[in-house]
XYZ file of C-alpha atoms in Angstrom:
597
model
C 36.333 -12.496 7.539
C 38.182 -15.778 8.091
C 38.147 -19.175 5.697
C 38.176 -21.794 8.266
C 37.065 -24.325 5.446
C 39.867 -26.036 2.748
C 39.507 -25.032 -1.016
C 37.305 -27.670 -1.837
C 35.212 -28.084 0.887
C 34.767 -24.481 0.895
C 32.737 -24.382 -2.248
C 30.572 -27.176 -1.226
C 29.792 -24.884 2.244
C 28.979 -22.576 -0.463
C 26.598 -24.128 -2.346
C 24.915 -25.669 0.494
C 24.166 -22.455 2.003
C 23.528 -21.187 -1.850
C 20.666 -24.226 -1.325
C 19.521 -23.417 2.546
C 18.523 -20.014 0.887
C 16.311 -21.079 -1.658
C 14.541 -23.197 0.413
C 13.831 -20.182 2.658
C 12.541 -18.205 -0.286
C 11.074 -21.261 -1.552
C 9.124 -21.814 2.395
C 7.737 -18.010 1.807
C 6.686 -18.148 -1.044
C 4.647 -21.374 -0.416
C 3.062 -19.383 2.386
C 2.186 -16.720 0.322
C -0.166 -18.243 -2.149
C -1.222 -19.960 0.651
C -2.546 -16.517 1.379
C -4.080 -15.911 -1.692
C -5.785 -19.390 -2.205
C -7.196 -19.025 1.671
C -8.460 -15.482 0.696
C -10.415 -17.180 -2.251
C -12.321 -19.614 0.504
C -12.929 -16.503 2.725
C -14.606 -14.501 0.081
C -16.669 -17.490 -0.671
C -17.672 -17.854 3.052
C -18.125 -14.839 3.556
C -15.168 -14.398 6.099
C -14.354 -10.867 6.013
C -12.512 -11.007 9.357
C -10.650 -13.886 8.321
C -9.433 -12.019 5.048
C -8.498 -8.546 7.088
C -6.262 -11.131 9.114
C -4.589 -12.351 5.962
C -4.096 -9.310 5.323
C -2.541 -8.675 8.367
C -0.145 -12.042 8.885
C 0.934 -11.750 5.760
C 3.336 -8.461 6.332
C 5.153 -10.842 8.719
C 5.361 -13.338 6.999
C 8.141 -12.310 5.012
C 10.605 -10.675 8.081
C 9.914 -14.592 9.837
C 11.259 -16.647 6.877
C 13.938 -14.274 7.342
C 14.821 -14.554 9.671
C 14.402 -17.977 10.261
C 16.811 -18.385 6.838
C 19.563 -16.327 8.375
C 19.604 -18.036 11.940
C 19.569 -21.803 10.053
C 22.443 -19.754 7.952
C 24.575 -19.059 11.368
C 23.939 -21.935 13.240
C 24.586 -23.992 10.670
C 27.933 -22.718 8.540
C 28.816 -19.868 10.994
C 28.093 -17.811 8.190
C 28.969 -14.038 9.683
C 32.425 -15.359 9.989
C 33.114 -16.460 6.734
C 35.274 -15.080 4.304
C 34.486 -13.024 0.708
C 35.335 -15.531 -1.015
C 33.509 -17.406 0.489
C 30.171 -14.974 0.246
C 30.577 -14.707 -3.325
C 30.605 -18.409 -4.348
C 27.575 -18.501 -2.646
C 25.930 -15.787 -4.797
C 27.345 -17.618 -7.993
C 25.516 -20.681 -7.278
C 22.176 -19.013 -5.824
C 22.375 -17.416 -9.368
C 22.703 -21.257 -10.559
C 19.595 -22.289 -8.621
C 17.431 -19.435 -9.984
C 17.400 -20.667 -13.959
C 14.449 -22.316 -13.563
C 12.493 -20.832 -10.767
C 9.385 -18.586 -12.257
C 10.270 -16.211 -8.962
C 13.622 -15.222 -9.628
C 13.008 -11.652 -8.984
C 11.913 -12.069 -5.616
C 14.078 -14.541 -4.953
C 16.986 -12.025 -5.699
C 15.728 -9.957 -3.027
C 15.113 -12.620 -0.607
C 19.024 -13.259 -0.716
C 19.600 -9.167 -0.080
C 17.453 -9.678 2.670
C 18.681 -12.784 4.532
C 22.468 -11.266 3.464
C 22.604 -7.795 4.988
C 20.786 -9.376 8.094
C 23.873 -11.406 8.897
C 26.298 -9.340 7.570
C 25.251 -6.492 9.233
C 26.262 -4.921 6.190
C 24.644 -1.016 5.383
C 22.132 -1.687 2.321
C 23.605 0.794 0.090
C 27.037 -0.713 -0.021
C 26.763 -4.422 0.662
C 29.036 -6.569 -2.399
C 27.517 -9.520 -2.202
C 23.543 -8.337 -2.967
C 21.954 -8.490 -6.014
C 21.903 -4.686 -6.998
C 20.431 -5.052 -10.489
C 18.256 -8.064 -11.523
C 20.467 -11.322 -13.044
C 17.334 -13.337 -14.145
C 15.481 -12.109 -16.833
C 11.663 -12.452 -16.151
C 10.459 -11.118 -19.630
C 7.893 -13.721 -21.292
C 8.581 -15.879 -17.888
C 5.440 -18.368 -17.897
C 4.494 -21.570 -15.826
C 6.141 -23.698 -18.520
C 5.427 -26.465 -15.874
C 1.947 -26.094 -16.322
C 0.938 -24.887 -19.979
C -2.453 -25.607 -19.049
C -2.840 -23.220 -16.201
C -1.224 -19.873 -17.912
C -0.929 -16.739 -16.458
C -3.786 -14.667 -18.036
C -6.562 -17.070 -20.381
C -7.430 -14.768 -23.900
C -11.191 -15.097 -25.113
C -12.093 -14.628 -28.679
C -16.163 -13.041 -28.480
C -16.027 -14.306 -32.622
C -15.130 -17.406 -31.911
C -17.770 -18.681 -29.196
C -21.128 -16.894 -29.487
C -20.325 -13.059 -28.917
C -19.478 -10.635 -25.842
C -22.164 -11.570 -23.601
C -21.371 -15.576 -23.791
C -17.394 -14.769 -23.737
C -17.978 -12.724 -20.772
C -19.996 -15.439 -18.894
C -17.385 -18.152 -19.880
C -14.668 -15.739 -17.947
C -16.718 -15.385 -14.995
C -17.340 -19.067 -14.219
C -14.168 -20.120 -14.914
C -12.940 -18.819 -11.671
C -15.156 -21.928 -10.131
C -16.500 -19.727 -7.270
C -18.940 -22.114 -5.283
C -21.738 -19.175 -4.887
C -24.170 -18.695 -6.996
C -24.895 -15.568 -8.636
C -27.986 -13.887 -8.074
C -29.206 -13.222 -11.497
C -26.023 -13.305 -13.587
C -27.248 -13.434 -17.411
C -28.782 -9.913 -15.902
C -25.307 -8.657 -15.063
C -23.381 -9.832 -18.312
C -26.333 -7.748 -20.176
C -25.675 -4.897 -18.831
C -22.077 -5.319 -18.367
C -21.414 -6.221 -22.322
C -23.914 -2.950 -22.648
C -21.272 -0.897 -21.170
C -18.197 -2.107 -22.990
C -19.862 -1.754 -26.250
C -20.930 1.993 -25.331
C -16.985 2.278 -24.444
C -16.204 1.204 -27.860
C -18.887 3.308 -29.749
C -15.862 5.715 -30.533
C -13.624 3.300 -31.600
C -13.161 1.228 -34.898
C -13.542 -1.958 -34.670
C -10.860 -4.702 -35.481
C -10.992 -7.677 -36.383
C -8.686 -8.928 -33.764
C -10.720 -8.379 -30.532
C -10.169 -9.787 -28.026
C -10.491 -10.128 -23.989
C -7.354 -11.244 -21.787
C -8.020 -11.512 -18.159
C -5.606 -12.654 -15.141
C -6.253 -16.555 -14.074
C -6.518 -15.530 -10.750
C -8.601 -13.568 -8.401
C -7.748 -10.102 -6.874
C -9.122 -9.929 -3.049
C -9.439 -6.885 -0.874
C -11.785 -6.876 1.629
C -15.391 -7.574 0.392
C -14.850 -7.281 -2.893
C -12.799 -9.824 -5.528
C -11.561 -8.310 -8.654
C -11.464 -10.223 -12.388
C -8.227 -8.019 -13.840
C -8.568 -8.299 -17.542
C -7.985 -5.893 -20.822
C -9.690 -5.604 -24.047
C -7.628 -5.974 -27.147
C -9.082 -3.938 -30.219
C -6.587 -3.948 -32.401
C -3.910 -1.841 -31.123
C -5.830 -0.604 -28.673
C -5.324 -1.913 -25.181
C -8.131 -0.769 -22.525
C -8.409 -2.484 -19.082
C -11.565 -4.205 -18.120
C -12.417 -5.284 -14.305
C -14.977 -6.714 -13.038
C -15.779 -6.289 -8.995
C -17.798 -9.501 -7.647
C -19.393 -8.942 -4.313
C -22.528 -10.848 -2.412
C -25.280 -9.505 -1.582
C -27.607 -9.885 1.828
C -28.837 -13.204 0.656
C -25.168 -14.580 -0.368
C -25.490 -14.653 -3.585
C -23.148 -13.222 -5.668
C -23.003 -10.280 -7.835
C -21.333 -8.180 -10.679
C -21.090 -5.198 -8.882
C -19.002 -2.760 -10.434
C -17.178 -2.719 -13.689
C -13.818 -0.084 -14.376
C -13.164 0.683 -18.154
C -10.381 2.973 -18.096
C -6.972 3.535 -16.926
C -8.575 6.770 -14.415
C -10.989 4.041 -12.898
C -7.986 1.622 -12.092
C -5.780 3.958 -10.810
C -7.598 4.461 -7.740
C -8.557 1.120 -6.820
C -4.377 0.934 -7.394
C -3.599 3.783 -5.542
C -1.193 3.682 -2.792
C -3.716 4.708 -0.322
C -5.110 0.769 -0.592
C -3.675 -2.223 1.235
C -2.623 -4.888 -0.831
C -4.378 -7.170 -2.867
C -4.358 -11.235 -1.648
C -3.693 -12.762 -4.909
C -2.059 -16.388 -5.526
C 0.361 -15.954 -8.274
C 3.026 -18.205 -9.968
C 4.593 -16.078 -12.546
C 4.191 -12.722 -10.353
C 6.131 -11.069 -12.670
C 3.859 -11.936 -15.656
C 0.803 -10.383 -13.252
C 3.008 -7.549 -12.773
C 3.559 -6.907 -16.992
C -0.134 -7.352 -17.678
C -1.025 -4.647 -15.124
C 1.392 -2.447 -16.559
C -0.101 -2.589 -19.782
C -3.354 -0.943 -18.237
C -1.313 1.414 -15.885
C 1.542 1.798 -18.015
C 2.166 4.834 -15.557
C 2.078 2.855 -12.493
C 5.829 1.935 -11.399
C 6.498 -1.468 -11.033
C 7.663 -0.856 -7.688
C 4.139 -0.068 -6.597
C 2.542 -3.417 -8.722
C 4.558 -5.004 -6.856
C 3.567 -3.731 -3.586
C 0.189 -4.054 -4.132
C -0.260 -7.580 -5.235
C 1.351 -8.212 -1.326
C 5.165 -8.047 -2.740
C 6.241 -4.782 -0.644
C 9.434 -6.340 0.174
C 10.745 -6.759 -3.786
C 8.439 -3.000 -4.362
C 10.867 -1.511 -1.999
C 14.083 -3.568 -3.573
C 12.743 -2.022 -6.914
C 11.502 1.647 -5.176
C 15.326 2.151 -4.144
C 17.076 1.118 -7.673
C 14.376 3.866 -9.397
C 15.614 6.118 -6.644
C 19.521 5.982 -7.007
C 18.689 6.138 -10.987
C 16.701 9.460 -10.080
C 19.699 10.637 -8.062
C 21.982 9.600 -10.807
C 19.937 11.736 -13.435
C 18.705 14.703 -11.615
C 20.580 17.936 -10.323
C 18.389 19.259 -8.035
C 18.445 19.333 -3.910
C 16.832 17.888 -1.154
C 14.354 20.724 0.539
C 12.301 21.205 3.706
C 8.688 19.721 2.265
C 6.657 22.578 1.709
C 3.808 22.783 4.166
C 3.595 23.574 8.247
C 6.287 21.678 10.024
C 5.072 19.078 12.301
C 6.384 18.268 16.001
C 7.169 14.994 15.063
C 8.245 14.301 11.965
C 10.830 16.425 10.022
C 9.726 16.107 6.662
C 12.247 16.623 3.288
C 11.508 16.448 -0.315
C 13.673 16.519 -3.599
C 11.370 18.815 -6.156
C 11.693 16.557 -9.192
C 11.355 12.856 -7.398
C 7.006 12.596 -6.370
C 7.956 10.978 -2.742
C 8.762 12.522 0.275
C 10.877 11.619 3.135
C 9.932 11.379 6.775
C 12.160 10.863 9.614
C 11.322 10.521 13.794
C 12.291 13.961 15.900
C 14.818 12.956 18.763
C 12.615 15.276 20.914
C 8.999 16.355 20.863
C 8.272 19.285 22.443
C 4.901 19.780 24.414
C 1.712 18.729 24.082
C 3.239 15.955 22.198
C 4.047 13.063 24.854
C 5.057 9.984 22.824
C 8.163 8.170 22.161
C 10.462 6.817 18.958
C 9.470 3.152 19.472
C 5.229 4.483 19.937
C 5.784 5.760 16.509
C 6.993 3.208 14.887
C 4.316 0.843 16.208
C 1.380 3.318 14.583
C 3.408 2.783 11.621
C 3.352 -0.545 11.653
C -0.127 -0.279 12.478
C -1.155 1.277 9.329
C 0.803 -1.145 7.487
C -1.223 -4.081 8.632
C -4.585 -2.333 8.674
C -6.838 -1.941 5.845
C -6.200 1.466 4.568
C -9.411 1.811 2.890
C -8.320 4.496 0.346
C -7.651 6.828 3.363
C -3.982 6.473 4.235
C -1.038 6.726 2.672
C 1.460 3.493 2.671
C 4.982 4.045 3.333
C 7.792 2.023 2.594
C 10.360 2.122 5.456
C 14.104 1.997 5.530
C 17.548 2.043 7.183
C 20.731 2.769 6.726
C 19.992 4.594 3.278
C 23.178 7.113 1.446
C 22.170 10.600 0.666
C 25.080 12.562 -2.009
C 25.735 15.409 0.533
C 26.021 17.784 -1.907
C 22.678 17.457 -2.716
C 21.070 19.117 0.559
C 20.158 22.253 1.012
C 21.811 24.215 4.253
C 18.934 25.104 5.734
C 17.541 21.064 5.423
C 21.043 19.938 6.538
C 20.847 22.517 9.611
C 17.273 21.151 10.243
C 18.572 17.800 10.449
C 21.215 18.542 12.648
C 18.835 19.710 14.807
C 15.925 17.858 15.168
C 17.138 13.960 14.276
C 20.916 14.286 14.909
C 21.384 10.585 16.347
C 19.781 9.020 12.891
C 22.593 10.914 10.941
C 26.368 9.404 10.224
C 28.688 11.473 7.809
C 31.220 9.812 5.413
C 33.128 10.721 3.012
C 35.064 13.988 4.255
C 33.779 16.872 2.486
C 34.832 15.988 -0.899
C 32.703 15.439 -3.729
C 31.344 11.736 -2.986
C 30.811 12.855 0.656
C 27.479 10.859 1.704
C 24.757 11.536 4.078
C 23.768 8.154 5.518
C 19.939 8.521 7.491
C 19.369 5.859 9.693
C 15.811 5.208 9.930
C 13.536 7.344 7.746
C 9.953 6.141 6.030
C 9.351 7.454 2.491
C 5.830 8.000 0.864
C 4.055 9.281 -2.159
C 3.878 13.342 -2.035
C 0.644 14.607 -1.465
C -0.319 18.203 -1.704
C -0.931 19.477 2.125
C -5.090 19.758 2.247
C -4.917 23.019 4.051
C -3.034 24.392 1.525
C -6.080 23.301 -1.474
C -8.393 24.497 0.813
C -6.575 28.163 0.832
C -5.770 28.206 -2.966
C -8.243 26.296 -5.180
C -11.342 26.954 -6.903
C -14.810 27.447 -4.723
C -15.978 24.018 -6.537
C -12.553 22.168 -5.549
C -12.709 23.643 -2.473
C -15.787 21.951 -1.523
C -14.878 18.603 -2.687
C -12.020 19.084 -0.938
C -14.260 19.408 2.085
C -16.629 16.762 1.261
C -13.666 14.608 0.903
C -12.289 15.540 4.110
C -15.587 14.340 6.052
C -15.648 10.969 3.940
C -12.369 10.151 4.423
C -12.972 10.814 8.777
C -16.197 8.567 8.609
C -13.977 5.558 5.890
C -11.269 6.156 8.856
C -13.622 5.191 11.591
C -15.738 3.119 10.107
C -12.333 0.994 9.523
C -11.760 0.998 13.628
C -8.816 3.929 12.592
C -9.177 7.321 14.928
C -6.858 9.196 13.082
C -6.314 11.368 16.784
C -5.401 15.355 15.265
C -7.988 16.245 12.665
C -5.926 19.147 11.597
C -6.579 19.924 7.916
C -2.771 20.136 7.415
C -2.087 16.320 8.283
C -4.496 15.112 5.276
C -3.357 15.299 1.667
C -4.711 15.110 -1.336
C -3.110 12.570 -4.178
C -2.760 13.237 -7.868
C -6.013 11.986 -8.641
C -7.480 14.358 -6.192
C -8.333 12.137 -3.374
C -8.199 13.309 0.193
C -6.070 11.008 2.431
C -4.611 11.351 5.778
C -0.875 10.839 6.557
C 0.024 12.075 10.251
C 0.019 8.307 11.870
C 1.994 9.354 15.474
C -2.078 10.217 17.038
C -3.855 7.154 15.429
C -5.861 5.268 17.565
C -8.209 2.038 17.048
C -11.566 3.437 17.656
C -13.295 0.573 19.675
C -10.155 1.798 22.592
C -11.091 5.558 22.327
C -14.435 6.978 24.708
C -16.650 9.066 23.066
C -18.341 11.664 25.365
C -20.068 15.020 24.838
C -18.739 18.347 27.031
C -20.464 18.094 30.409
C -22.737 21.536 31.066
C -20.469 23.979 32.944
C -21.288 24.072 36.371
C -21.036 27.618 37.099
C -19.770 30.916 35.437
C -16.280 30.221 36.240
C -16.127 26.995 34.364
C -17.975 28.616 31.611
C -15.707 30.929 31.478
C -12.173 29.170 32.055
C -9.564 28.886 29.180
C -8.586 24.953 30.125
C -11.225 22.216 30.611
C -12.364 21.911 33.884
C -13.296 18.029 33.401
C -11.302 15.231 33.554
C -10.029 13.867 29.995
C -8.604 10.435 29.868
C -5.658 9.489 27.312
C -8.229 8.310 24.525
C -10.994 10.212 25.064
C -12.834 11.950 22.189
C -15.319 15.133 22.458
C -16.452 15.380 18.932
C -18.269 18.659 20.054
C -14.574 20.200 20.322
C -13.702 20.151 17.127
C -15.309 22.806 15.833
C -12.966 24.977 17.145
C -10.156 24.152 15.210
C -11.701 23.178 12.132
C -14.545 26.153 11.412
C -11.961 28.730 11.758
C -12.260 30.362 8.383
C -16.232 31.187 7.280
C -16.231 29.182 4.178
C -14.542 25.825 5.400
C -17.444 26.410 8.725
C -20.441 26.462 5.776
C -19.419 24.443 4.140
C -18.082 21.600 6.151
C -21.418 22.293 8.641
C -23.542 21.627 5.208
C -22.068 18.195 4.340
C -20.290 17.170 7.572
C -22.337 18.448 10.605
C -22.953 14.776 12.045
C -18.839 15.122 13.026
C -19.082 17.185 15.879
C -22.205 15.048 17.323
C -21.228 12.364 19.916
C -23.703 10.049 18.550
C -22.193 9.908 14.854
C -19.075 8.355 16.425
C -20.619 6.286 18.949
C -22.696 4.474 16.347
C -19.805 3.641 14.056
C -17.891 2.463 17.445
C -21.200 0.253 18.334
C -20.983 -1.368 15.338
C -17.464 -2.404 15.525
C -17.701 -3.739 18.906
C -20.786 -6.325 17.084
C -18.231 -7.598 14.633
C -19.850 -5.843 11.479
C -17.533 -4.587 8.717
C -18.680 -2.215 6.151
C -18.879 -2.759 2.635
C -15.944 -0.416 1.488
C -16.818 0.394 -2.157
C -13.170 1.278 -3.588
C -14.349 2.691 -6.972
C -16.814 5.562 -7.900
C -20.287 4.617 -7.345
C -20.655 6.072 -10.781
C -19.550 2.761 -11.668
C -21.627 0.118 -10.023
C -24.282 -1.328 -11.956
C -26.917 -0.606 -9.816
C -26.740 2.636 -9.796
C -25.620 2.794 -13.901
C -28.935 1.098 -14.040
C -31.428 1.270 -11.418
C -34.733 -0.126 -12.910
C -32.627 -3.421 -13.602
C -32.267 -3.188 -9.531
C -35.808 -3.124 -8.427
């Protein structure tokens, strides 16, 4: 790169772009919490379409400031053509700019972003990004606004007891419903957390901590908080909802690190949350999920872009501590996607075929949109997210030759060699999206126990009708393209089929018109591109005589038409179900029912 600027007036350019970058951080941001504080007026209102478009604008918003930064960047200062020099005084003073900003972290990543765009520089190798953090975010707070802290601690010996330091948490959030009976629900909800206590001892420092702000996710808002007794930390969260009249609510209340995990699981969308000190939010949730990485807190408080920044450092640290080699994923290989694995890391990686052999008819760029698709839709607990990447560096040594002949293969033009052969020769993949391993369904339904087995089957059905009932035709039903997670929740993960279901027509197998269309091996009626015969499925699915009985007992009403054509009807009206996200186990109406009549 050239210096086209004198000494002097160079490092002014320098700092001046080191300046037009912050602002474009500082312009997303802004328009995230927007996000979050809108999300807070929806949930009032009652908007639920309005939030699931949040939801949905807000995965662009990042890519627009963006690239709106980077095009100010070249029109502006010419800024591909300047020098190194250059380049690095303007990550010197960016580092100057960030002392005081209570986002530093993401504002780190904002500049990798808005960098590599207009350097066109490969992610893995770029100089002049921030590979490990510069800003230390440990005990960050809004020191601008001691009043208004990050999480609010409430001492139950101080003001009344539980029951009154519960209510004073629950109001503060100033939601302008009223609740339909709420001295009820703090009864039975300081019942619960002194039965979840009954085996502990009790301290005399006990308190209750809980985040200043709401969590939002599609009818439901979340109060995040912990109990402190003593040493012992244990999460508390409270799930608001309205019922038919409006009115709002305690619905559900999680006590333990199990019952977080899954309203945290990577099978959610993101949470809508207005944050200042994100990384403060991010440190109290780990302190319930201490197993959670902070990669995927990140990512689901609606920070996927500094989740991924975080995803990759965790990965090269993994690569830089670990022996073992890349693999071909265990499970039946799909026409699609080639799928790899490294035994000791828990993701897998996932990368577009260059050709798709019949029946598939589809393209590279169709795939990518369903991907995108699932990004932006709510995932209900039903699909897996995936974080998505380019231009990432593989240590060549560490494939296997039977994954490195499978890639030469099937994805040849997303591969690029470097390095010669010698020991820091480097595999560089193109395009490839990477997600949480899941064990392949079919292959729990072959090997578990009789009981798993059948949850494993009841799952199946509830996560088809959570699917649908989200406007998501997940298009091949096979068991082998849902998975179960860690937790042992069945989710589905084959997106190149997906389909919304309000475009898809759902008709039942006309009556064969003679004995040679009863007895032909192809269909002799016409099937459009999205049309569904529900009736068809059994085929494919009740294969082996214990999957049939049992999927038959719990999950008949999927090969009927109507089943389908109901959950379509009431999409085209505008309703939205009420997605429950934790066990019902845990809602209070159903802890205690005679409170409910």
């Amino acid at each position: 790169m050239n210096n086209p600027f004198p000494k002097l007036l160079s490092s002014q350019v320098a700092f001046d772009m080191a300046q037009t970058l912050l602002q474009g951080f500082m312009r997303h941001y802004s328009i995230f919490r927007d996000a979050g504080r809108l999300a807070k007026a929806a949930f009032e209102n009652q908007d639920w379409h309005g939030i699931r478009q949040l939801l949905r604008d807000r995965i662009t918003f990042y890519d627009q400031r963006v690239l709106e930064t980077a095009r100010h960047l070249e029109e502006e200062f010419d800024a591909p053509a300047l020098s190194d020099e250059i380049w690095q005084q303007v990550k010197l003073h960016y580092i100057g700019l960030l002392s005081n900003l209570h986002q530093p972290e993401l504002a780190e990543t904002f500049f990798n972003s808005v960098t590599t765009r207009i350097l066109a520089s490969k992610y893995f190798n770029n100089k002049f990004i921030f590979v490990r953090p510069t800003i230390s975010t440990e005990y960050l707070e809004n020191d601008e606004a001691p009043s208004k802290p990050s999480y609010r601690a409430y001492y139950p010996g101080d003001i009344g007891g539980l029951q009154a330091v519960l209510k004073s948490l629950v109001t503060s959030f100033d939601l302008k419903n009223s609740f339909e009976n709420l001295d009820r629900d703090l009864e039975l909800t300081t019942k619960l957390i002194k039965q979840s206590l009954l085996n502990t001892t009790s301290s005399t420092d006990f308190q209750i901590h809980a985040l200043s702000t709401l969590f939002f996710r599609n009818k439901t808002a979340y109060i995040m908080g912990r109990i402190i007794n003593g040493e012992k930390i244990s999460p508390l969260a409270l799930a608001l909802m309205h019922n038919p009249k409006g009115e709002l609510i305690i619905d559900g209340i999680l006590l333990s690190e199990v019952d977080l995990r899954l309203i945290f699981s990577f099978t959610h969308s993101y949470f809508l949350v207005d944050m200042e000190v994100p990384s403060a939010y991010v440190t109290f949730m780990r302190s319930l999920l201490p197993h959670k990485p902070r990669a995927e807190l990140y990512n689901m408080v609606g920070l996927q872009k500094h989740g991924k920044n975080l995803f990759y450092r965790d990965f090269q640290h993994h690569l830089m501590h670990s022996t073992d080699q890349f693999r071909i994923a265990p499970g039946i290989r799909g026409l699609v996607m080639l799928v790899f694995d490294l035994p000791s890391y828990p993701y897998v990686f996932k990368l577009i075929k260059d050709y798709f052999p019949p029946p598939k008819e589809t393209s590279r760029d169709q795939i990518m949109a369903k991907y995108q698709l699932v990004k932006q839709h709510d995932r209900v607990g039903r699909m897996a997210d995936s974080l998505e990447f380019s231009n990432v560096a593989f240590p060549l040594n560490r494939f296997t030759p039977e994954l490195l002949a499978e890639l030469e293969e099937h994805c040849a033009s997303l591969l690029e060699f470097s390095g010669g052969k010698g020991p820091d020769a480097e595999l560089v993949i193109k395009h490839l999206y990477i997600e949480r391993r899941m064990t392949p369904l079919n292959i729990r339904l072959q090997e578990d126990s009789p009981a798993e087995i059948e949850d494993g089957v009841i799952q199946y059905g509830e996560a088809i009708k959570n699917l649908i009932a989200a406007n998501i035709f997940p298009g091949d039903l096979l068991y082998k393209n849902f998975g179960v997670t860690r937790y042992g929740r069945v989710a589905f993960y084959d997106y190149d089929e997906i389909e919304y279901l309000t475009d898809c027509e759902i008709r039942e197998v006309p009556a064969p018109r003679n004995e040679d269309d009863e007895m032909a091996s192809e269909p002799w009626y016409r099937i459009g591109p999205k049309d569904i015969f529900p009736e068809t499925y059994k085929t494919f699915l009740l294969g082996n005589d214990q999957i049939r009985d049992l999927l038959l007992k719990h999950h008949a009403d999927l090969f009927q038409p109507a089943m389908w054509q109901s959950y379509k009807n009431r999409l085209l009206a505008g309703e939205i179900p009420d997605f429950i996200e934790y066990d019902q186990s845990l809602r209070l109406r159903n802890i205690f029912p005679d409170n409910y009549r």
